[in-house]
CSV table of C-alpha atoms and ligand atoms in Angstrom, one decimal:
chain,number,residue,atom,x,y,z
A,274,MET,CA,-188.2,21.9,104.9
A,275,THR,CA,-188.5,25.5,103.6
A,276,MET,CA,-191.5,27.7,104.5
A,277,GLN,CA,-192.8,27.4,101.0
A,278,GLN,CA,-192.6,23.6,100.9
A,279,ASP,CA,-194.1,23.5,104.3
A,280,GLN,CA,-197.1,25.6,103.2
A,281,THR,CA,-197.6,23.6,100.0
A,282,HIS,CA,-197.4,20.4,102.0
A,283,ARG,CA,-200.0,21.5,104.5
A,284,THR,CA,-202.2,23.2,101.9
A,285,SER,CA,-202.8,19.8,100.2
A,286,GLU,CA,-204.1,18.4,103.5
A,287,LEU,CA,-206.5,21.3,104.2
A,288,SER,CA,-210.1,21.5,103.5
A,289,GLY,CA,-212.8,24.1,104.1
A,290,ARG,CA,-214.1,27.3,102.7
A,291,LEU,CA,-210.7,29.0,103.1
A,292,ALA,CA,-208.5,26.0,102.4
A,293,GLY,CA,-204.9,27.0,101.9
A,294,ARG,CA,-205.6,30.7,101.9
A,295,VAL,CA,-203.7,33.2,104.1
A,296,ALA,CA,-205.7,35.4,106.5
A,297,LEU,CA,-204.4,38.4,108.3
A,298,VAL,CA,-206.4,39.2,111.4
A,299,THR,CA,-205.8,42.4,113.4
A,300,GLY,CA,-207.1,42.5,117.0
A,301,GLY,CA,-206.7,38.8,116.8
A,302,SER,CA,-205.7,38.2,120.4
A,303,SER,CA,-209.1,38.8,121.9
A,304,GLY,CA,-212.9,38.8,121.4
A,305,ILE,CA,-214.2,39.0,117.9
A,306,GLY,CA,-210.8,39.1,116.2
A,307,ARG,CA,-209.7,36.0,118.0
A,308,ALA,CA,-213.0,34.1,117.2
A,309,CYS,CA,-212.5,35.1,113.5
A,310,ALA,CA,-209.0,33.8,113.5
A,311,GLU,CA,-210.2,30.5,115.0
A,312,ARG,CA,-213.1,30.2,112.6
A,313,TYR,CA,-210.9,31.0,109.6
A,314,ALA,CA,-208.3,28.4,110.7
A,315,GLU,CA,-211.1,25.8,111.1
A,316,GLU,CA,-211.9,26.5,107.5
A,317,GLY,CA,-208.4,25.8,106.4
A,318,ALA,CA,-206.8,29.2,106.4
A,319,HIS,CA,-203.2,29.9,107.6
A,320,VAL,CA,-203.5,32.8,110.0
A,321,VAL,CA,-201.4,35.8,110.7
A,322,LEU,CA,-202.7,37.0,114.0
A,323,ALA,CA,-201.7,40.6,114.8
A,324,ASP,CA,-202.4,42.6,117.9
A,325,ARG,CA,-200.9,45.3,120.2
A,326,ASP,CA,-201.1,42.9,123.1
A,327,GLU,CA,-198.1,40.7,122.6
A,328,ALA,CA,-198.6,38.4,125.6
A,329,ARG,CA,-202.2,37.6,124.7
A,330,GLY,CA,-201.4,37.4,121.0
A,331,THR,CA,-198.6,34.9,121.6
A,332,GLU,CA,-200.9,32.8,123.8
A,333,ALA,CA,-203.8,33.0,121.3
A,334,ALA,CA,-201.5,32.0,118.4
A,335,ALA,CA,-200.1,29.0,120.4
A,336,ALA,CA,-203.6,27.9,121.4
A,337,LEU,CA,-204.7,28.0,117.7
A,338,ARG,CA,-201.6,26.2,116.6
A,339,ALA,CA,-202.3,23.4,119.1
A,340,ARG,CA,-205.8,22.7,117.8
A,341,THR,CA,-205.5,23.1,114.0
A,342,ASN,CA,-203.0,22.0,111.4
A,343,VAL,CA,-202.7,25.4,109.7
A,344,ARG,CA,-199.7,27.7,110.1
A,345,VAL,CA,-200.2,30.5,112.7
A,346,LEU,CA,-197.9,33.4,113.1
A,347,PHE,CA,-198.2,36.2,115.7
A,348,VAL,CA,-197.1,39.7,114.7
A,349,PRO,CA,-197.2,42.6,117.1
A,350,VAL,CA,-198.7,45.8,115.7
A,351,ASP,CA,-200.1,49.1,116.6
A,352,VAL,CA,-202.7,49.7,113.8
A,353,ALA,CA,-202.7,53.4,114.4
A,354,ASP,CA,-199.0,53.6,113.4
A,355,GLU,CA,-198.4,53.5,109.7
A,356,SER,CA,-194.9,52.1,109.9
A,357,SER,CA,-196.0,49.4,112.3
A,358,VAL,CA,-198.8,48.4,109.9
A,359,GLU,CA,-196.4,48.4,107.0
A,360,ALA,CA,-194.0,46.2,108.9
A,361,MET,CA,-196.9,43.8,109.9
A,362,VAL,CA,-197.9,43.3,106.3
A,363,ALA,CA,-194.3,43.0,105.0
A,364,THR,CA,-193.7,40.3,107.6
A,365,ALA,CA,-196.9,38.4,106.8
A,366,TRP,CA,-196.2,38.6,103.0
A,367,GLN,CA,-192.6,37.5,103.4
A,368,GLU,CA,-193.5,34.5,105.6
A,369,PHE,CA,-196.5,33.3,103.6
A,370,GLY,CA,-195.9,34.7,100.1
A,371,THR,CA,-199.3,36.2,100.0
A,372,ILE,CA,-202.3,37.5,101.9
A,373,ASP,CA,-205.7,36.4,100.6
A,374,THR,CA,-208.1,37.8,103.2
A,375,VAL,CA,-207.9,40.5,105.8
A,376,LEU,CA,-210.1,40.8,108.9
A,377,ALA,CA,-209.6,44.3,110.5
A,378,ALA,CA,-210.9,43.9,114.1
A,379,ALA,CA,-208.4,45.9,116.2
A,380,GLY,CA,-210.4,48.6,118.0
A,381,VAL,CA,-211.0,50.5,121.2
A,382,ALA,CA,-214.2,51.6,122.9
A,383,SER,CA,-212.7,54.9,124.1
A,384,ALA,CA,-209.3,56.5,124.3
A,385,THR,CA,-208.7,55.0,127.8
A,386,TYR,CA,-210.0,51.5,127.0
A,387,VAL,CA,-207.5,48.7,127.5
A,388,SER,CA,-208.8,45.4,126.3
A,389,GLY,CA,-208.9,42.9,129.2
A,390,ALA,CA,-208.2,45.5,131.9
A,391,PRO,CA,-210.8,46.4,134.5
A,392,SER,CA,-212.7,49.5,133.4
A,393,ASP,CA,-211.9,52.7,135.2
A,394,GLN,CA,-214.9,53.3,137.5
A,395,SER,CA,-213.8,56.8,138.4
A,396,VAL,CA,-214.5,58.1,134.9
A,397,ASP,CA,-217.4,60.6,135.1
A,398,PRO,CA,-219.9,59.7,132.3
A,399,ALA,CA,-220.4,63.4,131.7
A,400,SER,CA,-216.8,63.7,130.6
A,401,ARG,CA,-217.7,61.4,127.6
A,402,GLN,CA,-220.3,63.8,126.3
A,403,LEU,CA,-219.0,65.5,123.2
A,404,ILE,CA,-219.1,69.0,124.7
A,405,ASN,CA,-216.6,67.8,127.3
A,406,LEU,CA,-214.5,65.3,125.3
A,407,PRO,CA,-210.8,66.3,125.0
A,408,VAL,CA,-209.8,66.4,121.3
A,409,ALA,CA,-206.9,64.1,122.1
A,410,ASP,CA,-209.4,61.4,123.2
A,411,TRP,CA,-211.5,61.9,120.1
A,412,GLN,CA,-208.4,61.7,117.9
A,413,ARG,CA,-207.1,58.5,119.6
A,414,VAL,CA,-210.3,56.6,118.9
A,415,LEU,CA,-210.4,57.8,115.3
A,416,ASP,CA,-206.7,56.9,114.9
A,417,VAL,CA,-207.2,53.3,116.0
A,418,ASN,CA,-210.7,52.5,114.8
A,419,LEU,CA,-210.8,54.3,111.5
A,420,THR,CA,-207.3,55.2,110.4
A,421,GLY,CA,-206.1,51.9,111.7
A,422,VAL,CA,-208.5,50.0,109.5
A,423,MET,CA,-207.6,52.2,106.5
A,424,LEU,CA,-203.9,51.6,107.0
A,425,THR,CA,-204.4,47.9,107.3
A,426,ASP,CA,-206.7,47.6,104.3
A,427,ARG,CA,-204.5,49.9,102.2
A,428,ALA,CA,-201.2,48.1,103.0
A,429,VAL,CA,-202.6,44.7,102.0
A,430,ALA,CA,-204.6,46.0,99.0
A,431,ARG,CA,-201.5,47.6,97.6
A,432,ARG,CA,-199.7,44.3,97.6
A,433,MET,CA,-202.6,42.4,96.3
A,434,VAL,CA,-202.9,44.8,93.4
A,435,ALA,CA,-199.2,44.8,92.7
A,436,ALA,CA,-199.2,41.0,92.7
A,437,GLY,CA,-202.3,40.8,90.5
A,438,ARG,CA,-204.0,38.6,93.2
A,439,PRO,CA,-207.7,38.6,94.1
A,440,GLY,CA,-208.7,38.9,97.7
A,441,THR,CA,-211.3,39.8,100.3
A,442,ILE,CA,-211.3,42.3,103.1
A,443,VAL,CA,-213.7,42.3,106.0
A,444,ASN,CA,-213.7,45.3,108.3
A,445,ILE,CA,-215.3,45.3,111.8
A,446,ALA,CA,-217.5,48.3,112.1
A,447,SER,CA,-220.4,48.4,114.6
A,448,SER,CA,-224.1,48.8,114.8
A,449,ALA,CA,-223.1,52.0,116.6
A,450,ALA,CA,-222.4,53.3,113.1
A,451,ARG,CA,-226.1,53.7,112.7
A,452,ILE,CA,-227.3,54.4,116.3
A,453,ALA,CA,-226.4,57.7,118.0
A,454,LEU,CA,-225.1,56.5,121.4
A,455,PRO,CA,-224.8,59.5,123.8
A,456,GLY,CA,-221.4,59.4,125.4
A,457,ALA,CA,-219.8,57.5,122.5
A,458,ALA,CA,-219.5,60.1,119.7
A,459,ASP,CA,-215.9,59.3,119.0
A,460,TYR,CA,-216.7,55.5,118.8
A,461,SER,CA,-219.9,55.9,116.7
A,462,VAL,CA,-218.3,58.3,114.3
A,463,SER,CA,-215.2,56.1,113.8
A,464,LYS,CA,-217.5,53.2,113.0
A,465,ALA,CA,-219.6,55.1,110.6
A,466,GLY,CA,-216.4,56.0,108.9
A,467,VAL,CA,-215.5,52.4,108.6
A,468,VAL,CA,-218.8,51.7,106.8
A,469,MET,CA,-218.1,54.4,104.2
A,470,LEU,CA,-214.4,53.5,104.0
A,471,THR,CA,-215.6,50.0,103.1
A,472,GLN,CA,-217.9,51.3,100.3
A,473,VAL,CA,-215.2,53.6,98.8
A,474,LEU,CA,-212.5,50.9,98.9
A,475,ALA,CA,-214.9,48.4,97.4
A,476,ALA,CA,-215.5,50.7,94.5
A,477,GLU,CA,-211.8,51.4,94.0
A,478,LEU,CA,-210.7,47.8,94.3
A,479,LEU,CA,-213.5,46.3,92.1
A,480,PRO,CA,-211.4,46.3,89.0
A,481,TYR,CA,-208.8,44.2,90.8
A,482,ASN,CA,-211.1,41.5,92.0
A,483,ILE,CA,-210.7,42.5,95.6
A,484,ARG,CA,-214.0,42.5,97.5
A,485,VAL,CA,-214.4,44.8,100.6
A,486,ASN,CA,-217.2,44.3,103.1
A,487,ALA,CA,-217.8,45.0,106.8
A,488,ILE,CA,-219.8,43.6,109.7
A,489,GLY,CA,-221.5,45.8,112.2
A,490,PRO,CA,-222.0,43.8,115.4
A,491,GLY,CA,-224.5,44.6,118.1
A,492,PHE,CA,-223.6,44.0,121.7
A,493,ILE,CA,-221.3,41.0,121.9
A,494,GLU,CA,-219.8,39.1,124.8
A,495,THR,CA,-216.2,40.3,124.7
A,496,PRO,CA,-213.9,42.3,127.0
A,497,MET,CA,-215.3,45.4,125.3
A,498,THR,CA,-218.7,44.9,126.9
A,499,GLN,CA,-217.4,43.4,130.2
A,500,SER,CA,-218.0,46.5,132.3
A,501,MET,CA,-221.5,47.0,130.9
A,502,ARG,CA,-222.4,43.4,131.3
A,503,ASP,CA,-221.2,43.5,135.0
A,504,ASP,CA,-223.5,46.5,135.7
A,505,PRO,CA,-227.1,45.4,135.9
A,506,GLU,CA,-228.3,48.8,134.4
A,507,GLY,CA,-225.8,48.5,131.6
A,508,ARG,CA,-226.9,44.9,130.8
A,509,ALA,CA,-230.5,45.9,130.9
A,510,ARG,CA,-229.8,48.8,128.5
A,511,MET,CA,-228.0,46.6,126.0
A,512,LEU,CA,-230.8,44.0,126.2
A,513,SER,CA,-233.5,46.6,125.8
A,514,MET,CA,-231.9,47.6,122.5
A,515,THR,CA,-231.7,44.0,121.2
A,516,PRO,CA,-235.0,42.5,120.1
A,517,MET,CA,-233.6,38.9,120.4
A,518,GLY,CA,-233.2,39.6,124.1
A,519,ARG,CA,-229.6,38.3,124.4
A,520,LEU,CA,-226.1,39.4,123.6
A,521,GLY,CA,-224.3,38.0,120.6
A,522,THR,CA,-221.3,35.7,120.8
A,523,PRO,CA,-217.9,36.2,119.1
A,524,ARG,CA,-218.5,33.0,117.2
A,525,GLU,CA,-221.7,34.4,115.6
A,526,MET,CA,-219.6,37.4,114.4
A,527,ALA,CA,-217.0,35.0,113.1
A,528,ASN,CA,-219.6,33.1,111.1
A,529,ALA,CA,-220.7,36.4,109.5
A,530,ALA,CA,-217.1,37.4,108.8
A,531,LEU,CA,-216.4,34.0,107.3
A,532,TYR,CA,-219.2,34.4,104.8
A,533,LEU,CA,-217.8,37.7,103.6
A,534,ALA,CA,-214.2,36.4,103.5
A,535,CYS,CA,-215.0,33.3,101.4
A,536,ASP,CA,-216.3,32.6,97.9
A,537,GLU,CA,-219.8,32.1,99.0
A,538,SER,CA,-220.2,35.9,99.1
A,539,SER,CA,-218.7,36.2,95.6
A,540,TYR,CA,-221.4,38.7,94.4
A,541,THR,CA,-221.2,41.0,97.4
A,542,THR,CA,-218.9,44.0,97.9
A,543,GLY,CA,-219.2,47.3,99.6
A,544,HIS,CA,-221.8,45.8,102.0
A,545,THR,CA,-222.0,46.0,105.8
A,546,LEU,CA,-223.8,43.1,107.4
A,547,TYR,CA,-225.3,43.8,110.8
A,548,PRO,CA,-225.4,40.7,113.0
A,549,ASN,CA,-227.1,42.4,115.9
A,550,GLY,CA,-230.0,40.4,117.2
A,551,GLY,CA,-232.5,42.4,115.2
A,552,MET,CA,-231.6,45.9,116.4
A,553,PHE,CA,-232.6,47.4,113.1
A,554,THR,CA,-236.0,45.7,112.7
A,555,GLY,CA,-237.9,48.5,114.3
B,58,NAD,N1,-218.0,43.7,121.6
B,58,NAD,C1,-218.9,44.4,121.0
B,58,NAD,O1,-220.1,44.5,121.5
B,58,NAD,C2,-218.6,45.1,119.7
B,58,NAD,C3,-219.7,45.6,119.0
B,58,NAD,C4,-219.5,46.2,117.8
B,58,NAD,C5,-218.2,46.3,117.3
B,58,NAD,N2,-217.1,45.8,118.0
B,58,NAD,C6,-215.8,45.9,117.4
B,58,NAD,O2,-215.2,44.7,117.3
B,58,NAD,C7,-213.8,44.8,117.3
B,58,NAD,C8,-213.2,43.9,118.3
B,58,NAD,O3,-213.6,44.2,119.6
B,58,NAD,P1,-213.9,43.2,120.7
B,58,NAD,O4,-215.3,43.4,121.2
B,58,NAD,O5,-213.5,41.9,120.3
B,58,NAD,O6,-212.9,43.8,121.9
B,58,NAD,P2,-211.6,43.3,122.5
B,58,NAD,O7,-211.1,44.3,123.4
B,58,NAD,O8,-211.8,41.9,123.0
B,58,NAD,O9,-210.6,43.2,121.2
B,58,NAD,C9,-210.0,44.3,120.6
B,58,NAD,C10,-208.6,43.9,120.3
B,58,NAD,O10,-208.0,44.9,119.5
B,58,NAD,C11,-206.7,45.1,120.0
B,58,NAD,N3,-206.2,46.5,119.8
B,58,NAD,C12,-206.7,47.6,120.3
B,58,NAD,N4,-206.0,48.6,119.9
B,58,NAD,C13,-205.1,48.2,119.0
B,58,NAD,C14,-204.1,48.8,118.2
B,58,NAD,N5,-203.9,50.1,118.2
B,58,NAD,N6,-203.3,48.0,117.5
B,58,NAD,C15,-203.5,46.7,117.4
B,58,NAD,N7,-204.4,46.0,118.2
B,58,NAD,C16,-205.2,46.8,119.0
B,58,NAD,C17,-206.7,44.8,121.5
B,58,NAD,O11,-205.5,44.4,122.0
B,58,NAD,C18,-207.7,43.6,121.5
B,58,NAD,O12,-207.0,42.4,121.3
B,58,NAD,C19,-213.5,46.3,117.6
B,58,NAD,O13,-213.3,47.0,116.4
B,58,NAD,C20,-214.8,46.7,118.2
B,58,NAD,O14,-215.0,48.1,118.1
B,58,NAD,C21,-217.3,45.2,119.2
């Protein structure tokens, strides 16, 4: 059976808000990206799961394959590298014949952050203040969190436009786009950039029936917040900023992303939805 036949065959069996569509998820091996990949697959989407971490990505793809009847492909990528992103999208398009929706979740908390690795306790918090931050660290965070999202969105949008296909794009920003977090200038600025990137792209892609939206999570239970959650002071700080008095789950982020990816949000583009436990109520 060819790939095309296989997809058609399975598509006819699928149901859900994304039935038979093809979703590309970067940062899909962990945390929010992984939860989105799972949620999309539950709603009938075939998934291209892309990540820099090949071991976890391969494992996540196998786990997803085992519990759904959609096609799941893992593709290694460094989203900060243009040729790597182009190769990821070319592979996805070649294997599935299209990409209908993108979820750009790959991101880092800082230049030294490695997802899943214990945080480096020797880092002096003062070194993260902007007046002390090495330009190389600032640049690395912007390269992954902002340029990486732009490269991903652009590579897919170019193909959607050339093929005359509609689509949806969901970028993962952060509530930090709107809150000045001391010691996280690189991160906050990169995420504010993602919010504006989302608006500009939405305007540019409107004529092509491609909607572009973002979500700006609050503090979510993923490896990115692990060190803060392990530290009583860090946990208290996160909770004090969150009126609901609890952290969010990756699944709650995936539900928000699903809404923006599927037809239920058909009148929404250029918008950032902030699932953050009420952070912006005050
Ligand atoms: N956890 C939170 O509280 C929170 C809040 C707001 C926004 N976010 C954002 O959500 C997104 C997902 O983060 P998470 O919390 O799930 O953390 P995570 O560390 O669990 O997941 C991030 C994933 O991105 C991948 N990645 C990192 N750099 C990459 C690169 N250059 N190329 C390809 N893949 C790369 C990692 O391997 C990892 O799988 C990030 O953009 C993050 O900034 C997280």
